[in-house]
Amino acid sequence: MKSSSSLPKHLYLLATPASTQLHKPSPETMGSKGFNLHRMTQAGLNVPVALVIGTRYTHAPQDCFLPVFSVGLHALEESTGLLFGDERNPLILSVRSGAPVSMPGMLETLLNIGLNDHTLPGLVRQTGNPRMAWDAYRRLVASYGEVVQGLPAALFETEIERITQGQDERLLDFGQLRQLTRSFLALYETHAGRPFPQDAREQLSGAIGAVFASWHADKAAAYRRIHQIDHGMGTAVILQRMVFGNTGGHSGAGVGFTRDPSTGESRLWVDFLANAQGEDVVSGRRNAHGHATLAAVAPEAWQQLQASAQALEQHFKDMQDFEFTVQDGVLHLLQTRAGKRTPLAAVRIALDLLDEGLIDSTEALRRTESMHEDALGTVRMVASDDADSTPTPLAVANPACSGVVSGAIALDAQAVERLVQQGVPAILVRQDAETSDIAAMQGAQGLLTQRGARTSHAAVVARQMGKTCLVGCTALHINEADRTLQLGTQTLNENDMVTLDGNDGAIYAGQATSALVPDTALRTRLSELRSLHAGKKARRPQH
């Protein structure tokens, strides 16, 4: 294997067992995602081999291509025993972003890079799974068209709907997926004005360039403004050997939190989609299931996941948000980061980690110093004295962030802005939970979507902003032309008032009364921590 010490200093090869010869690895040089992957390999976790292209190339991406293609790609090939673009034994890659500061869903990802008409038979020989190979190929054509060529996602979504006729696309056989792929290739050529690139290196160059370019996208710039993140830090790009969650019934993709990010309770919080790839979960365009589905389809992987989640917390000493793929029953971890959480969860997690001995009292105090004790609690609906007037939910969705909020329905960012200017609270209602809505989410009081998982990037961002968020409401249907929506049997107009209950996922017509129910036990624990430190400070000798 080629030693990572022979790589240029802004390229980093990550493999298990971990290399000790990386050149000054840090979140600043290789992005937090790449640096955390390095730490995961150090912890002995099952992480696919990856090559990290350092953050320094963000503002001159063309400078990375010579070292990547002359040295880095060869190191990746030697580490995997696969050859990029080879017809018999192809290396297939994911191309992911990774800034020094977490920016969920703001930067681009491309999967299945290296698949084409020539390498697809080789992937079929490797895996014995033609259905998976054609499924991965059609996904690549659509995502590459959207991310690299700027084609509308609806172009490919409409074709999926035409072929599936309401059937779950995961149930398509390989013949149908082959037909879908060929339709996608034709759509790509028609709308891009050129054929889909059949050269693997051209694909990889386009993907790397698109991921670096996404640093400058409007939604990424807006996120940095909102969170006061330095525009100059840039992003790394991570080339990682693909593992496939779409190989059949014992496979899938998911996102998890080592603790509940809404309440902070010590329990795994997992979204999983069987026979799927990771973008299905985080994109906000698909609904997902909980850990019970994972435990049912791949029980050994579920056991591995529980052990891995514990190892992540022991290593990083904080609640983690991680992505994973299960391929034929084997768990692969793709990334981890400190999980976005509500203020209530932040306090409970810090105090629990202190009790568990993972952090000391000084660190627990630092993590909770900005929290106000009187704000610790959960906003809940106030029950009416009249039992007969108890409202009936119009529909139920999956709660991604707790709380109760009422507001006027807004179907896009412009509607949110109009309501905000009028001093009216807005509820953003969308088909998909997508991060392109970040500016609208900032102005709205809550988010309700027809599709999407609790761990989709948009839900993560909404939770970070403290917005009540309900996703995956199958009873919701939006009519953009009429500016109306249907919730169950009731039709509502834009600007009608609705209430979202993020505690149980219920959606009500009209405005509800809510109140903060204090968590007195948690307030007491935080007060005791602060009193203890205040006492220590007072007893400290003065010089």
XYZ file of C-alpha atoms in Angstrom:
543
model
C 0.000 0.000 0.000
C 1.201 3.488 -0.809
C 2.191 5.290 2.386
C 0.095 8.345 3.129
C 3.352 10.175 3.897
C 4.052 10.218 0.128
C 0.910 12.237 -0.554
C 1.076 16.013 -1.047
C 0.471 17.742 2.275
C -3.090 18.845 1.439
C -4.282 15.334 0.561
C -5.121 12.863 3.338
C -5.665 9.114 2.946
C -7.959 7.673 5.632
C -8.083 3.944 6.207
C -8.414 1.462 9.044
C -6.043 0.897 10.778
C -5.482 4.637 11.003
C -2.383 6.224 9.515
C -0.139 8.116 11.902
C 1.645 9.877 9.034
C -0.947 12.434 7.950
C 0.429 15.943 7.478
C -0.963 18.138 10.290
C -4.520 16.747 10.302
C -6.995 19.257 11.746
C -10.567 20.466 11.175
C -9.120 23.602 9.570
C -6.992 21.762 7.001
C -9.185 18.762 6.179
C -12.638 19.921 7.341
C -14.469 18.634 10.394
C -16.035 15.716 8.490
C -12.654 14.527 7.218
C -10.995 15.063 10.589
C -13.772 13.150 12.345
C -13.416 10.314 9.832
C -9.727 10.230 10.781
C -10.666 10.028 14.449
C -13.196 7.277 13.717
C -10.485 5.193 12.047
C -8.321 5.814 15.119
C -11.158 4.432 17.245
C -11.214 1.296 15.080
C -14.722 1.865 13.689
C -15.719 0.451 10.299
C -15.222 3.422 7.960
C -14.851 3.035 4.155
C -11.450 4.136 2.793
C -11.394 7.838 1.856
C -9.165 10.500 0.325
C -9.629 14.023 1.677
C -8.838 17.013 -0.545
C -7.935 19.856 1.839
C -9.870 23.083 2.387
C -7.088 25.204 0.838
C -8.321 24.249 -2.648
C -11.791 25.846 -2.194
C -10.816 29.134 -3.780
C -8.699 27.528 -6.554
C -10.234 24.068 -7.186
C -8.321 23.601 -10.439
C -5.097 23.332 -8.429
C -6.198 20.050 -6.840
C -6.708 18.032 -10.008
C -3.046 17.291 -10.791
C -2.186 15.929 -7.304
C -5.520 14.079 -7.029
C -5.246 12.308 -10.380
C -1.483 11.755 -10.360
C -1.058 10.596 -6.749
C -4.187 10.644 -4.589
C -6.416 8.456 -6.737
C -3.646 5.835 -7.041
C -3.314 5.726 -3.239
C -7.073 5.235 -2.962
C -6.967 2.436 -5.543
C -4.106 0.653 -3.763
C -5.939 0.899 -0.437
C -9.118 -0.646 -1.838
C -7.696 -3.087 -4.405
C -10.074 -1.539 -6.966
C -9.390 0.577 -10.060
C -11.273 3.766 -10.864
C -12.872 3.528 -14.326
C -11.876 -0.133 -14.745
C -14.337 -2.289 -16.678
C -13.746 -5.452 -14.606
C -13.010 -4.260 -11.060
C -14.267 -0.679 -10.791
C -13.809 1.621 -7.814
C -17.028 3.593 -7.298
C -16.832 6.759 -5.185
C -18.952 9.149 -3.208
C -17.845 12.793 -3.383
C -18.808 14.720 -0.256
C -18.221 18.149 1.207
C -16.783 18.797 4.657
C -16.282 22.324 5.992
C -14.400 23.026 9.253
C -17.775 24.032 10.768
C -20.851 21.831 10.372
C -23.274 23.181 7.728
C -25.946 20.423 7.424
C -27.231 20.073 3.877
C -25.812 23.368 2.656
C -23.066 21.858 0.494
C -23.373 19.211 -2.194
C -22.817 15.458 -2.233
C -22.666 13.095 -5.201
C -22.830 9.305 -4.967
C -21.943 6.493 -7.391
C -19.249 8.472 -9.244
C -17.406 6.237 -11.712
C -20.453 4.316 -12.920
C -21.042 4.377 -16.672
C -21.898 2.055 -19.540
C -18.411 0.497 -19.360
C -18.052 0.003 -15.581
C -21.604 -1.111 -14.838
C -20.977 -4.738 -15.959
C -17.916 -4.807 -13.690
C -20.000 -3.688 -10.695
C -22.520 -6.413 -11.524
C -19.672 -8.976 -11.545
C -18.345 -7.649 -8.212
C -21.700 -7.766 -6.448
C -23.777 -10.262 -8.399
C -26.563 -7.697 -8.127
C -27.709 -6.184 -11.453
C -30.682 -4.498 -9.820
C -28.445 -2.552 -7.443
C -26.053 -1.569 -10.244
C -28.791 -0.133 -12.448
C -30.384 1.581 -9.435
C -27.050 3.230 -8.565
C -26.515 4.276 -12.202
C -29.911 5.978 -12.543
C -29.295 7.783 -9.242
C -25.948 9.039 -10.540
C -27.401 10.377 -13.792
C -30.122 12.285 -11.923
C -27.896 13.714 -9.179
C -25.095 14.613 -11.592
C -27.617 16.343 -13.834
C -29.013 18.296 -10.900
C -25.780 19.187 -9.069
C -23.220 19.508 -11.872
C -25.362 20.527 -14.842
C -28.000 22.481 -12.899
C -30.953 20.532 -14.318
C -34.183 20.661 -12.281
C -34.740 17.686 -9.966
C -38.392 17.611 -11.082
C -37.230 16.498 -14.533
C -36.146 13.132 -13.149
C -38.792 12.909 -10.398
C -41.531 13.210 -13.030
C -40.006 10.354 -15.022
C -39.864 8.200 -11.874
C -43.556 8.866 -11.277
C -44.376 8.001 -14.906
C -42.623 4.624 -14.716
C -43.601 3.648 -11.160
C -47.281 4.619 -11.512
C -47.493 5.137 -7.750
C -45.414 2.058 -6.922
C -42.526 2.445 -4.461
C -39.434 2.865 -6.652
C -37.512 0.532 -4.332
C -39.723 -2.295 -5.639
C -38.713 -1.828 -9.287
C -36.848 -4.799 -10.766
C -33.593 -4.487 -12.652
C -35.330 -4.386 -16.046
C -37.481 -1.454 -14.975
C -34.452 0.281 -13.463
C -32.510 -0.243 -16.678
C -35.404 1.359 -18.571
C -35.465 4.225 -16.065
C -31.715 4.763 -16.412
C -31.959 4.911 -20.191
C -34.790 7.431 -19.885
C -32.624 9.506 -17.536
C -29.682 9.379 -19.969
C -31.951 10.640 -22.758
C -33.387 13.403 -20.566
C -29.876 14.430 -19.530
C -28.676 14.700 -23.122
C -31.767 16.618 -24.237
C -31.730 19.176 -21.448
C -27.962 19.485 -20.876
C -27.249 19.702 -24.595
C -24.585 16.991 -24.345
C -24.476 13.295 -23.418
C -23.929 12.181 -19.841
C -20.129 11.835 -19.363
C -19.018 8.240 -19.892
C -15.432 8.959 -18.845
C -15.003 8.225 -15.122
C -12.309 10.881 -14.657
C -14.471 13.523 -16.316
C -17.268 12.574 -13.913
C -14.932 12.869 -10.934
C -13.571 16.245 -12.055
C -17.099 17.566 -12.485
C -18.169 16.250 -9.083
C -15.154 17.707 -7.250
C -15.677 21.065 -8.948
C -19.397 21.087 -8.102
C -18.796 20.318 -4.426
C -16.209 23.100 -4.139
C -18.570 25.461 -6.031
C -21.396 24.694 -3.584
C -19.440 26.625 -0.939
C -20.454 29.776 -2.843
C -24.139 28.813 -3.332
C -26.822 31.196 -2.056
C -28.143 28.828 0.621
C -24.608 28.168 1.944
C -23.839 31.886 2.051
C -27.153 32.550 3.840
C -26.386 29.830 6.418
C -22.969 31.356 7.095
C -24.496 34.820 7.530
C -27.130 33.507 9.952
C -24.560 31.608 12.036
C -21.703 34.114 11.634
C -19.365 31.624 9.974
C -16.240 32.895 8.201
C -16.782 32.877 4.425
C -13.050 32.379 3.860
C -12.576 29.015 5.599
C -13.773 26.915 2.637
C -14.635 23.242 2.480
C -12.757 20.016 2.003
C -13.897 17.420 -0.543
C -13.940 13.751 0.472
C -13.624 10.918 -2.042
C -14.832 7.764 -0.311
C -15.277 4.207 -1.505
C -18.979 3.617 -2.036
C -20.839 1.158 0.112
C -24.284 0.330 -1.187
C -27.417 0.398 0.940
C -29.555 -0.449 -2.076
C -28.476 -4.090 -2.479
C -31.750 -5.574 -1.209
C -33.657 -6.532 1.898
C -30.712 -6.748 4.316
C -29.358 -3.320 3.351
C -30.285 0.317 3.770
C -29.155 3.775 4.808
C -29.771 5.877 7.853
C -28.955 8.786 10.086
C -28.850 8.618 13.843
C -28.263 10.620 16.993
C -26.680 8.957 19.983
C -29.268 10.762 22.139
C -32.636 12.381 21.505
C -31.764 15.827 20.053
C -35.085 17.333 21.164
C -35.157 16.211 24.798
C -31.599 14.991 25.394
C -32.799 11.618 26.687
C -30.205 8.862 26.538
C -31.633 6.742 23.723
C -30.632 6.130 20.124
C -32.684 8.263 17.733
C -32.480 6.684 14.282
C -34.077 7.182 10.864
C -33.561 4.241 8.511
C -34.732 3.403 5.008
C -34.288 -0.174 3.808
C -32.864 -0.856 0.340
C -31.899 2.798 -0.103
C -28.945 5.167 -0.328
C -28.101 7.892 2.167
C -29.376 10.806 0.109
C -32.862 9.263 0.287
C -32.876 9.968 4.028
C -31.117 13.335 4.285
C -32.448 14.984 1.115
C -35.887 15.588 2.588
C -37.592 13.982 -0.432
C -38.314 10.597 1.154
C -39.954 9.416 4.353
C -38.031 7.067 6.635
C -38.647 4.627 9.487
C -37.239 4.230 12.974
C -34.735 1.795 14.408
C -37.314 -1.015 14.566
C -37.081 -1.384 10.788
C -33.291 -1.649 10.975
C -33.532 -4.199 13.787
C -35.963 -6.246 11.684
C -34.082 -6.267 8.357
C -30.505 -6.401 9.698
C -30.439 -7.400 13.393
C -26.648 -7.839 13.509
C -26.136 -4.379 12.030
C -28.500 -2.963 14.670
C -26.367 -4.560 17.377
C -23.247 -3.131 15.717
C -24.873 0.288 15.538
C -25.663 0.353 19.256
C -22.066 -0.558 20.088
C -20.715 1.982 17.579
C -22.901 4.770 18.976
C -21.515 4.102 22.437
C -17.965 4.096 21.056
C -18.579 7.421 19.286
C -19.697 9.096 22.508
C -16.767 7.638 24.428
C -14.333 8.938 21.801
C -15.879 12.364 21.084
C -17.317 12.958 24.579
C -20.508 14.492 23.210
C -23.803 13.543 21.602
C -23.114 12.601 17.984
C -25.106 12.889 14.756
C -23.893 10.130 12.426
C -24.661 8.702 8.987
C -24.391 5.027 8.166
C -24.997 2.463 5.458
C -25.810 -1.206 5.898
C -24.657 -3.316 2.940
C -25.764 -6.948 3.061
C -26.069 -6.845 6.837
C -22.709 -5.135 7.515
C -22.613 -1.687 9.149
C -20.406 1.055 7.663
C -20.091 4.483 9.322
C -19.826 7.397 6.876
C -19.525 10.447 9.107
C -20.088 11.830 12.578
C -20.336 15.274 14.117
C -21.576 16.913 17.294
C -25.365 16.783 16.955
C -27.511 19.902 16.684
C -29.856 19.996 19.673
C -32.452 22.110 21.445
C -31.421 24.155 24.520
C -33.326 21.712 26.740
C -31.429 18.791 25.222
C -28.118 20.647 25.496
C -28.504 21.001 29.263
C -29.678 17.441 29.869
C -26.913 15.966 27.706
C -24.187 18.014 29.390
C -25.386 17.064 32.882
C -25.796 13.389 31.951
C -22.310 13.248 30.404
C -20.989 14.774 33.626
C -22.771 12.089 35.676
C -21.391 9.396 33.356
C -17.827 10.687 33.826
C -17.283 11.580 30.158
C -16.786 15.291 30.895
C -15.847 17.201 34.036
C -17.874 19.874 35.833
C -15.900 22.724 34.236
C -16.789 21.458 30.753
C -20.423 20.864 31.740
C -20.599 24.431 33.032
C -19.087 25.767 29.801
C -21.630 23.883 27.687
C -24.557 25.237 29.699
C -23.382 28.760 30.568
C -25.657 30.464 28.009
C -28.780 28.576 29.131
C -31.395 30.293 31.295
C -32.798 28.045 33.994
C -36.298 29.526 33.717
C -36.428 28.613 30.001
C -35.856 24.895 30.613
C -39.060 23.091 29.815
C -41.327 22.062 26.968
C -43.966 24.223 25.334
C -47.256 22.305 25.398
C -50.851 23.021 24.425
C -53.050 24.287 27.252
C -56.047 21.995 27.680
C -59.498 23.556 27.690
C -61.724 23.282 30.759
C -64.506 22.183 28.442
C -63.860 18.569 27.416
C -66.301 18.902 24.510
C -64.204 21.682 22.957
C -61.012 19.619 22.800
C -59.778 20.025 19.222
C -59.442 17.057 16.875
C -56.217 16.871 14.843
C -56.560 17.328 11.101
C -53.578 15.030 10.565
C -50.468 13.629 12.247
C -46.820 13.825 11.145
C -43.421 12.834 12.537
C -42.182 15.369 15.101
C -38.609 16.467 14.398
C -38.482 19.284 16.959
C -40.722 19.687 19.993
C -42.859 22.667 20.992
C -46.202 24.127 19.986
C -46.576 26.937 17.471
C -49.480 28.591 15.666
C -49.251 30.637 12.497
C -50.627 31.434 9.074
C -49.947 28.967 6.269
C -47.195 30.113 3.873
C -46.358 27.984 0.834
C -43.059 29.627 -0.121
C -40.392 32.065 1.027
C -42.198 35.077 -0.465
C -45.360 34.269 1.498
C -43.329 33.945 4.708
C -41.739 37.335 4.061
C -45.129 38.996 3.450
C -46.555 37.607 6.695
C -43.492 38.625 8.687
C -43.760 42.180 7.315
C -47.401 42.223 8.470
C -46.399 41.025 11.932
C -48.194 37.701 11.460
C -46.459 34.467 12.529
C -45.952 32.087 9.605
C -45.916 28.296 9.264
C -43.933 27.220 6.205
C -45.692 24.288 4.502
C -43.729 22.436 1.821
C -43.782 19.136 -0.029
C -40.156 18.366 0.849
C -37.922 19.280 3.766
C -35.164 20.961 1.749
C -32.342 23.203 2.919
C -32.901 25.647 0.045
C -35.704 26.952 2.283
C -33.272 28.167 4.948
C -34.131 31.876 4.634
C -37.855 31.089 4.829
C -37.275 28.787 7.825
C -35.527 31.604 9.637
C -38.560 33.865 9.219
C -41.196 31.211 9.939
C -42.217 29.923 13.344
C -42.511 26.325 12.218
C -42.107 23.888 9.325
C -44.547 21.238 8.071
C -43.684 18.940 5.171
C -45.397 16.162 3.233
C -42.170 14.199 2.800
C -38.891 13.954 4.654
C -37.272 12.276 7.633
C -36.699 13.610 11.160
C -32.978 13.552 10.429
C -33.159 15.190 6.988
C -30.827 18.152 6.660
C -33.719 20.647 6.698
C -35.127 19.160 9.910
C -31.676 19.323 11.508
C -31.389 23.003 10.557
C -34.920 23.752 11.825
C -34.090 22.082 15.150
C -30.867 24.105 15.407
C -32.949 27.273 14.867
C -35.413 26.182 17.563
C -38.305 25.910 15.086
C -41.113 23.447 15.716
C -40.877 20.976 12.852
C -43.155 18.187 11.615
C -42.132 16.061 8.632
C -43.487 13.152 6.597
C -47.181 14.132 6.825
C -48.708 11.628 4.396
C -52.180 13.193 4.786
C -50.878 16.536 3.444
C -51.390 17.442 -0.214
C -50.433 20.865 -1.583
C -52.041 22.540 -4.599
C -49.513 25.182 -5.634
C -51.719 26.542 -8.429
C -54.716 27.204 -6.150
C -52.518 28.125 -3.164
C -54.423 25.615 -1.046
C -53.601 22.466 0.852
C -55.515 19.441 2.014
C -54.984 17.996 5.474
C -56.957 14.807 5.728
C -60.494 15.715 4.698
C -60.168 19.475 5.218
C -59.053 22.012 2.619
C -57.196 25.088 3.871
C -56.126 28.235 2.062
C -52.797 29.987 2.273
C -52.916 32.448 5.213
C -55.349 30.224 7.184
C -54.161 29.610 10.740
C -52.870 26.205 11.835
C -51.165 24.862 14.951
C -48.282 22.381 14.977
C -47.739 20.266 18.085
C -44.147 19.095 17.900
C -44.555 16.926 20.982
C -46.949 14.370 19.504
C -46.959 15.361 15.818
C -50.584 16.571 15.699
C -51.745 19.363 13.347
C -54.811 21.452 14.218
C -56.867 24.089 12.457
C -56.794 27.547 14.011
C -54.750 29.018 16.824
C -54.080 27.235 20.104
C -53.016 28.423 23.512
C -49.699 27.050 24.722
C -47.506 27.402 27.762
C -44.054 26.384 28.922
C -44.192 23.370 31.225
C -41.034 23.645 33.341
C -38.667 20.723 33.783
C -38.119 21.309 37.488
C -35.754 18.355 37.958
C -33.455 19.575 35.179
C -33.569 23.150 36.482
C -32.538 21.866 39.924
C -29.622 19.882 38.471
C -28.342 22.900 36.542
C -28.739 25.158 39.572
C -26.760 22.715 41.706
C -23.930 22.623 39.166
C -23.741 26.417 39.078
C -23.923 26.704 42.862
C -21.143 24.151 43.253
C -18.841 26.098 40.953
C -19.757 29.414 42.520
C -18.844 27.948 45.917
C -15.512 26.634 44.614
C -14.736 30.032 43.104
C -15.569 31.821 46.344
C -13.303 29.481 48.360
C -10.392 29.861 45.948
C -7.542 31.763 47.679
C -6.951 35.258 46.386
C -3.393 36.361 45.525
